[in-house]
XYZ file of C-alpha atoms in Angstrom:
528
model
C 8.008 16.306 24.560
C 9.165 19.585 26.090
C 11.254 21.453 23.558
C 13.321 24.601 23.372
C 12.447 27.749 21.473
C 14.823 26.540 18.754
C 12.743 23.442 18.001
C 12.854 21.663 15.582
C 16.540 22.455 15.033
C 18.332 20.501 17.757
C 21.958 19.304 17.752
C 22.588 16.169 15.692
C 24.861 13.336 16.814
C 25.932 10.990 14.017
C 26.769 7.412 14.994
C 28.558 5.512 12.235
C 28.307 1.837 11.384
C 30.390 -1.295 11.847
C 34.103 -1.603 11.041
C 35.231 -5.232 11.060
C 39.007 -5.205 10.690
C 41.796 -3.171 12.250
C 42.521 -1.553 8.889
C 38.862 -0.504 8.550
C 38.952 0.938 12.068
C 42.119 2.940 11.301
C 40.546 4.212 8.074
C 37.430 5.169 10.022
C 39.185 7.184 12.722
C 41.303 8.977 10.092
C 38.124 10.702 8.849
C 36.900 13.530 11.134
C 33.286 12.982 10.043
C 33.398 9.158 9.839
C 31.535 8.966 6.555
C 28.790 11.526 7.151
C 30.685 13.805 4.780
C 30.781 11.363 1.861
C 28.706 12.372 -1.153
C 28.065 10.772 -4.515
C 28.149 11.668 -8.200
C 25.810 9.723 -10.450
C 24.346 10.040 -13.917
C 20.691 10.487 -14.698
C 18.725 11.211 -17.881
C 17.443 14.796 -18.095
C 14.164 15.828 -19.755
C 16.100 16.619 -22.924
C 17.234 13.008 -23.179
C 20.810 13.994 -22.369
C 22.714 12.162 -19.656
C 23.351 14.594 -16.831
C 25.481 14.280 -13.736
C 23.799 14.621 -10.380
C 25.960 15.708 -7.455
C 24.919 14.897 -3.909
C 27.261 16.789 -1.602
C 26.713 14.566 1.490
C 24.273 14.831 4.416
C 26.783 16.915 6.357
C 27.248 19.561 3.673
C 23.528 19.685 2.846
C 22.558 20.203 6.492
C 25.064 23.030 6.696
C 23.870 24.685 3.504
C 20.122 24.088 3.785
C 19.575 24.320 7.547
C 22.522 26.379 8.850
C 24.101 23.620 10.906
C 27.787 23.834 11.866
C 30.390 21.248 12.727
C 32.341 21.433 16.006
C 35.906 21.258 14.644
C 37.853 24.525 15.051
C 41.619 24.957 14.746
C 42.097 21.222 14.983
C 40.027 20.913 18.172
C 36.717 19.200 18.842
C 34.754 21.896 20.676
C 32.725 19.338 22.614
C 35.819 17.592 23.971
C 38.138 20.612 24.302
C 38.013 23.632 26.608
C 37.728 26.545 24.208
C 36.043 29.550 25.820
C 36.784 31.541 22.660
C 34.659 29.188 20.570
C 31.337 28.257 22.214
C 29.307 25.376 20.762
C 26.356 26.545 18.605
C 22.972 24.910 19.092
C 22.629 23.875 15.454
C 25.702 21.709 15.566
C 26.635 18.309 14.100
C 28.681 16.075 16.387
C 30.354 12.842 15.301
C 30.373 10.131 17.956
C 33.916 8.827 17.462
C 33.421 5.614 19.395
C 35.991 3.687 17.334
C 38.851 5.914 18.554
C 39.345 3.598 21.540
C 39.772 0.630 19.196
C 42.401 2.430 17.120
C 46.112 1.869 17.612
C 46.623 5.599 17.020
C 44.153 6.835 19.636
C 43.508 3.789 21.836
C 44.871 0.359 22.626
C 43.752 -1.400 19.450
C 41.134 -3.462 21.262
C 37.456 -3.053 20.352
C 35.174 -2.558 23.383
C 31.703 -4.180 23.430
C 28.555 -2.409 22.288
C 27.521 -1.873 25.922
C 30.620 0.300 26.343
C 29.809 2.302 23.224
C 26.230 2.819 24.466
C 27.447 4.209 27.802
C 29.816 6.496 25.930
C 26.924 7.883 23.894
C 25.166 8.907 27.105
C 28.335 10.588 28.354
C 28.678 12.465 25.052
C 25.079 13.722 25.237
C 25.577 15.143 28.744
C 28.889 16.703 27.734
C 27.235 18.284 24.690
C 24.405 19.602 26.856
C 26.909 21.228 29.168
C 28.692 22.925 26.298
C 25.519 24.035 24.522
C 23.921 25.470 27.651
C 27.134 27.315 28.536
C 26.750 29.288 25.307
C 24.408 32.118 26.345
C 23.584 32.893 22.714
C 21.784 29.531 22.479
C 19.263 30.552 25.177
C 18.768 26.915 26.155
C 18.543 25.499 29.667
C 19.527 21.920 30.569
C 15.827 21.141 30.995
C 15.031 22.334 27.462
C 18.052 20.757 25.757
C 17.220 18.116 23.145
C 19.306 16.128 20.677
C 18.733 14.045 17.534
C 20.532 10.746 16.975
C 21.285 9.813 13.353
C 22.869 6.404 12.865
C 24.043 4.023 10.168
C 23.951 0.235 10.465
C 25.403 -0.901 13.834
C 25.243 2.710 14.994
C 21.476 2.284 15.262
C 21.984 -0.661 17.624
C 24.277 1.458 19.792
C 21.537 4.099 19.974
C 18.891 1.493 20.851
C 21.120 -0.135 23.497
C 21.609 3.267 25.135
C 17.898 4.121 25.010
C 16.490 0.715 25.935
C 18.930 -0.730 28.442
C 18.655 1.332 31.635
C 21.992 -0.080 32.825
C 23.820 1.650 29.989
C 23.783 5.319 30.899
C 21.634 7.780 32.787
C 17.947 8.585 32.455
C 19.003 12.229 32.289
C 20.846 11.617 29.013
C 18.101 9.394 27.563
C 15.444 12.020 28.270
C 17.355 14.490 26.118
C 16.885 12.394 22.964
C 14.041 13.734 20.819
C 14.156 11.563 17.656
C 16.262 8.770 16.173
C 16.880 8.191 12.451
C 18.492 4.917 11.371
C 19.959 4.051 7.980
C 20.117 0.318 7.154
C 20.293 -0.852 10.756
C 19.977 -4.629 11.375
C 17.387 -4.098 14.114
C 16.574 -7.815 14.126
C 20.061 -9.103 13.425
C 21.752 -10.312 10.257
C 20.590 -13.444 8.446
C 22.476 -15.245 5.714
C 21.427 -17.917 3.206
C 23.517 -20.672 4.774
C 23.728 -20.016 8.533
C 20.611 -17.881 9.012
C 21.288 -15.568 11.983
C 24.967 -14.737 12.516
C 26.122 -17.324 15.076
C 27.218 -16.181 18.516
C 30.544 -17.982 18.214
C 31.575 -16.067 15.083
C 33.890 -13.520 16.677
C 35.662 -12.203 13.541
C 35.675 -8.434 13.869
C 32.996 -8.669 16.580
C 30.428 -9.612 13.957
C 28.647 -11.604 16.671
C 27.186 -8.226 17.694
C 24.458 -9.143 15.185
C 23.592 -12.475 16.772
C 20.049 -12.240 18.187
C 20.918 -13.865 21.519
C 23.728 -11.376 22.038
C 21.534 -8.493 20.836
C 18.798 -9.425 23.309
C 21.311 -8.913 26.110
C 22.512 -5.432 25.220
C 19.061 -4.292 24.013
C 17.411 -5.592 27.202
C 14.691 -7.570 25.393
C 13.681 -11.230 25.761
C 15.673 -13.743 23.730
C 13.899 -15.059 20.652
C 13.407 -14.514 16.951
C 12.354 -10.866 17.369
C 14.745 -8.422 19.019
C 13.489 -5.422 17.019
C 11.096 -4.338 19.765
C 11.725 -0.850 21.194
C 11.485 -0.262 24.945
C 11.725 2.926 27.032
C 11.436 5.156 23.962
C 8.461 5.933 21.690
C 8.774 3.634 18.644
C 7.007 6.222 16.483
C 9.936 8.621 17.058
C 12.384 6.205 15.422
C 12.580 6.289 11.626
C 13.878 3.258 9.726
C 15.329 3.897 6.262
C 15.534 0.528 4.506
C 17.739 -0.203 1.499
C 16.526 -2.536 -1.263
C 19.537 -2.618 -3.610
C 21.556 -5.760 -2.859
C 23.463 -5.937 -6.131
C 25.421 -2.702 -5.695
C 26.870 -3.726 -2.333
C 30.391 -4.811 -3.296
C 31.956 -5.526 0.115
C 33.903 -8.808 0.242
C 33.772 -9.065 -3.527
C 29.985 -9.372 -3.523
C 29.939 -12.403 -1.213
C 27.956 -10.508 1.430
C 25.356 -9.463 -1.135
C 24.971 -13.063 -2.330
C 24.726 -14.388 1.223
C 22.143 -11.805 2.350
C 19.990 -12.447 -0.726
C 17.955 -10.247 -3.049
C 15.462 -8.932 -0.491
C 18.174 -6.957 1.266
C 20.529 -4.003 0.934
C 23.405 -6.427 0.434
C 23.877 -7.030 4.165
C 20.607 -6.432 6.034
C 17.447 -8.216 4.954
C 14.338 -6.038 4.618
C 12.408 -7.866 7.333
C 15.258 -7.221 9.800
C 15.673 -3.479 9.152
C 12.671 -2.068 11.044
C 11.508 -1.585 14.629
C 8.243 -1.718 16.525
C 7.093 -1.486 20.123
C 4.339 -0.466 22.530
C 2.779 2.914 21.804
C 1.313 5.333 24.330
C -1.800 3.142 24.617
C 0.229 -0.021 25.146
C -0.651 -1.457 21.741
C 2.140 -2.506 19.416
C 2.942 0.051 16.704
C 5.441 -0.026 13.871
C 8.060 2.684 13.594
C 7.745 4.873 10.495
C 9.898 3.643 7.643
C 10.740 4.225 3.992
C 12.191 1.889 1.363
C 14.741 3.232 -1.126
C 16.671 1.429 -3.863
C 20.076 1.912 -2.303
C 22.700 -0.498 -0.997
C 24.065 -0.802 2.533
C 27.068 1.408 1.730
C 29.410 2.321 -1.119
C 28.913 4.546 -4.157
C 25.239 3.601 -4.286
C 24.998 3.627 -0.495
C 21.973 4.616 1.532
C 23.653 7.319 3.666
C 25.033 9.269 0.712
C 21.709 9.369 -1.144
C 19.277 12.136 -1.968
C 16.377 9.914 -0.873
C 18.027 9.426 2.496
C 18.544 13.150 2.986
C 14.975 14.042 2.043
C 13.535 11.498 4.477
C 15.976 12.543 7.200
C 15.238 16.269 7.076
C 11.482 15.889 6.829
C 11.414 13.450 9.751
C 13.548 15.768 11.898
C 12.126 19.145 10.874
C 8.700 18.440 9.326
C 5.303 19.495 10.704
C 2.908 16.816 9.429
C 3.025 13.012 9.333
C 0.780 11.196 6.853
C 0.228 7.421 6.735
C -1.624 5.347 4.153
C -3.280 2.012 4.990
C -5.096 -0.075 2.386
C -8.167 -1.818 3.841
C -9.538 -4.441 1.462
C -13.176 -5.485 1.773
C -13.209 -7.967 -1.105
C -10.940 -9.406 -3.807
C -12.641 -11.173 -6.681
C -11.263 -14.025 -8.761
C -11.259 -14.496 -12.543
C -14.512 -16.094 -13.747
C -12.919 -19.508 -14.411
C -11.119 -19.535 -11.058
C -14.280 -18.476 -9.253
C -16.172 -21.374 -10.870
C -13.446 -23.810 -9.801
C -13.713 -22.439 -6.276
C -17.504 -22.921 -6.282
C -16.989 -26.475 -7.566
C -15.025 -27.259 -4.421
C -11.548 -27.121 -5.895
C -8.724 -25.793 -3.739
C -7.839 -22.272 -4.870
C -4.813 -20.338 -3.614
C -3.666 -16.812 -4.434
C -1.163 -14.372 -2.997
C -1.081 -10.656 -3.720
C 1.742 -8.183 -4.112
C 1.223 -4.481 -3.497
C 3.553 -1.927 -5.058
C 3.769 1.634 -3.789
C 5.844 4.653 -4.752
C 5.376 7.982 -2.967
C 6.855 11.370 -3.799
C 6.458 14.901 -2.481
C 5.770 17.956 -4.602
C 8.864 19.757 -5.810
C 11.204 16.823 -5.178
C 12.735 14.804 -8.023
C 13.129 11.677 -5.930
C 10.634 9.184 -4.608
C 10.520 9.189 -0.824
C 9.689 5.508 -0.607
C 9.372 2.781 -3.224
C 8.427 -0.874 -2.957
C 8.381 -2.896 -6.170
C 8.364 -6.543 -7.205
C 11.377 -6.088 -9.485
C 13.338 -4.701 -6.523
C 12.173 -7.556 -4.265
C 10.522 -5.105 -1.877
C 6.785 -5.246 -2.710
C 4.337 -5.856 0.147
C 3.202 -9.482 0.142
C -0.080 -10.862 1.498
C -1.712 -14.218 0.905
C -5.477 -14.385 0.524
C -5.558 -16.368 3.762
C -3.821 -13.556 5.617
C -6.196 -10.896 4.301
C -9.290 -13.095 4.730
C -8.623 -15.849 7.294
C -11.069 -18.734 7.517
C -12.076 -22.071 6.036
C -12.432 -22.831 2.331
C -15.971 -22.422 1.058
C -17.004 -19.987 3.798
C -17.566 -16.239 3.598
C -14.595 -14.658 5.290
C -14.271 -11.328 7.055
C -11.159 -9.242 6.457
C -8.443 -9.199 9.117
C -7.649 -5.496 9.487
C -4.404 -6.229 11.339
C -3.073 -7.525 8.016
C -4.113 -4.465 6.006
C -1.027 -3.326 4.058
C 0.582 -0.213 5.525
C 1.700 1.531 2.356
C 3.701 4.544 3.498
C 4.664 7.077 6.151
C 5.408 10.524 4.714
C 6.656 13.542 6.690
C 5.886 16.940 5.200
C 7.586 20.275 5.804
C 5.682 23.504 4.978
C 8.977 25.403 4.855
C 9.764 23.450 1.672
C 6.445 24.347 0.047
C 6.648 25.783 -3.455
C 3.365 27.668 -2.979
C 2.582 30.888 -1.137
C -0.238 29.077 0.669
C 2.396 26.904 2.417
C 0.396 23.850 1.471
C 2.206 20.533 1.435
C 1.455 17.907 -1.179
C 2.456 14.408 -2.122
C 1.480 11.723 -4.616
C 1.489 7.962 -4.419
C 1.310 5.387 -7.157
C -0.416 2.231 -5.929
C -0.608 -1.098 -7.771
C -2.171 -4.405 -6.819
C -0.630 -7.011 -9.092
C -2.473 -9.958 -10.630
C -1.348 -13.040 -8.707
C -0.417 -16.482 -9.963
C -3.630 -18.369 -9.174
C -3.195 -22.001 -8.155
C -6.140 -24.387 -8.659
C -5.754 -27.842 -7.105
C -2.000 -27.374 -7.132
C -1.780 -26.280 -10.787
C -1.029 -22.799 -12.068
C -3.953 -21.101 -13.840
C -2.370 -19.498 -16.920
C -5.407 -18.625 -19.046
C -5.565 -14.904 -19.837
C -2.401 -14.405 -17.800
C -0.165 -11.476 -18.728
C 2.983 -11.123 -16.664
C 3.100 -7.767 -14.887
C -0.649 -7.242 -15.067
C -2.441 -5.585 -12.198
C -5.876 -5.683 -10.637
C -5.734 -2.025 -9.661
C -3.482 0.928 -10.384
C -3.919 4.613 -9.620
C -1.777 7.698 -9.011
C -3.435 9.692 -6.238
C -2.546 13.255 -5.219
C -3.080 14.696 -1.732
C -2.638 18.329 -0.688
C -2.883 19.739 2.838
C -3.440 23.458 3.487
C -2.714 25.110 6.867
C -6.078 26.114 8.331
C -6.359 27.612 11.806
C -10.108 27.098 11.681
C -9.743 23.336 11.425
C -9.423 21.319 14.655
C -6.336 19.606 13.262
C -4.895 22.779 11.748
C -5.099 21.390 8.190
C -7.617 21.361 5.328
C -7.137 18.507 2.851
C -7.916 17.779 -0.802
C -7.217 14.754 -2.973
C -7.578 13.804 -6.621
C -6.611 11.333 -9.333
C -3.787 12.155 -11.733
C -5.693 10.877 -14.773
C -8.704 13.106 -14.006
C -7.066 16.337 -12.850
C -3.294 16.168 -13.514
C -1.127 17.806 -10.888
C -3.940 19.397 -8.908
C -5.995 17.650 -6.218
C -9.527 19.056 -6.416
C -11.783 17.037 -4.137
C -12.352 18.274 -0.571
C -12.434 15.468 1.963
C -14.585 15.012 5.006
C -12.245 14.353 7.873
C -12.895 12.850 11.285
C -10.761 12.884 14.432
C -8.060 10.242 14.494
C -8.770 9.737 18.195
C -12.315 10.318 19.372
C -12.528 13.298 21.703
C -9.007 14.497 20.811
C -9.291 16.742 17.741
C -5.691 17.955 18.081
C -4.302 14.429 17.809
C -4.877 14.322 14.048
C -7.454 13.486 11.427
C -8.307 10.613 9.137
C -10.257 10.307 5.900
C -11.059 7.644 3.320
C -10.376 7.356 -0.410
C -12.552 4.719 -2.082
C -10.716 1.977 -3.977
C -12.846 0.054 -6.455
C -12.245 -2.140 -9.472
C -15.392 -4.072 -10.347
C -14.188 -6.060 -13.375
C -12.907 -9.548 -12.501
C -10.375 -9.992 -11.075
C -10.923 -6.875 -9.012
C -11.092 -5.485 -5.524
C -13.150 -3.188 -3.354
C -11.779 -1.375 -0.365
C -10.720 1.882 1.224
C -7.439 3.703 1.366
C -7.375 5.156 4.853
C -5.231 8.266 5.198
C -4.119 9.368 8.669
C -2.590 12.821 9.205
C -0.979 13.868 12.483
C 0.727 17.054 13.615
C 4.435 16.329 13.840
C 7.069 18.112 15.853
């Protein structure tokens, strides 16, 4: 995308989430920042063993302090809406899309417009912001170069998608100005509950039918069906999905919502409904980058007011390198007794759970974490990994290879003079519950055991002599703690396009039964 000289620091528009009742709407519009200013204070155990308070000031305050952003409220005015020649709008500004004002009795008529209306309003706001930003000569930005980031919580992400995907809801001029989209806990594929599954279209309380898939298909301009998470008219890889995995700390409606959504959720949005995908530049379907954090949909343990959320947000917006990890399994072996039963013609079934936790150097928080105990581990059956008939030698289906993580790295946050960026990931493949002829195999079973576990470190050094601009090392924590020492042989991610990125392999091998053999494929792309 064409960008201004100020890239990657573009204006940020925050789009808040759903407010169901009139009292919630009035409470929402009474806050100038509509929740983006809410922080959290929590306890954690320090290295001394003492319990220490940790203060997270809020995304708004952190962006102002860490990245020199400013809000647009001066002397009681909103600089984007008001005519204030004495106060031009700075480029590094944070704008709150106050779309609920129209639904407020104080500022509107008390009636909530449909999402389509909110989507059109977002386009109008973007063009108005562009006008104000470009009028400020100090910004040195032309309308052609102007770009904006959209940051959204919950239903706010659907408003952003409706604007970007549905060409009837706003102008192409406004859509072309959007550079990246970051969504917190957005129900991209609707809301499912234990009893009624997808929210029914007839349930009109507080316009909650906005999360019915048939209704969503209309305003998102996608075919009706069980999957409305597909992204059109915008690169899916430039949308980040932050997914919450803490259902129990979501206390809305006295915990009824958390119970209804189930454990594999953030208390409202189920994990499988919180991500997007769509056709990439080559037409093939690609998943949007995502991270999983143990936070609830909102509240004191909410996903927006979390350190993990802020770290993922800033690295996605301002980082320079994207790294993905994909586990390609060539073979998984069975315990000796189970293997013998299989050879004797008995029906053997096994499913595997993959845990992953990734962290960046110098950061106290894990950027993404998927664990069985948090109901967020990656699940694959043997039949998915190796499709075919019983008793035959099966080839692996690479389309089912577990995608472990997407990490965005920012050299400006490097703690080393070399400006290298580094991260670590802890990978586990858990021992499954083997089923032989319908009966659980419990011999030599230890709950929580794993087939494979390793903490792997990766460090990337800026290198102008490399086609990709990076030189990479990796290592194992148990062999060389804290310091990757093995140089990797990289190859172009796309043949004939060295600047598109690089890929390299880390061998994964556990020969004792049960064990596995495979390759951890790491892909690194320039990111801007």
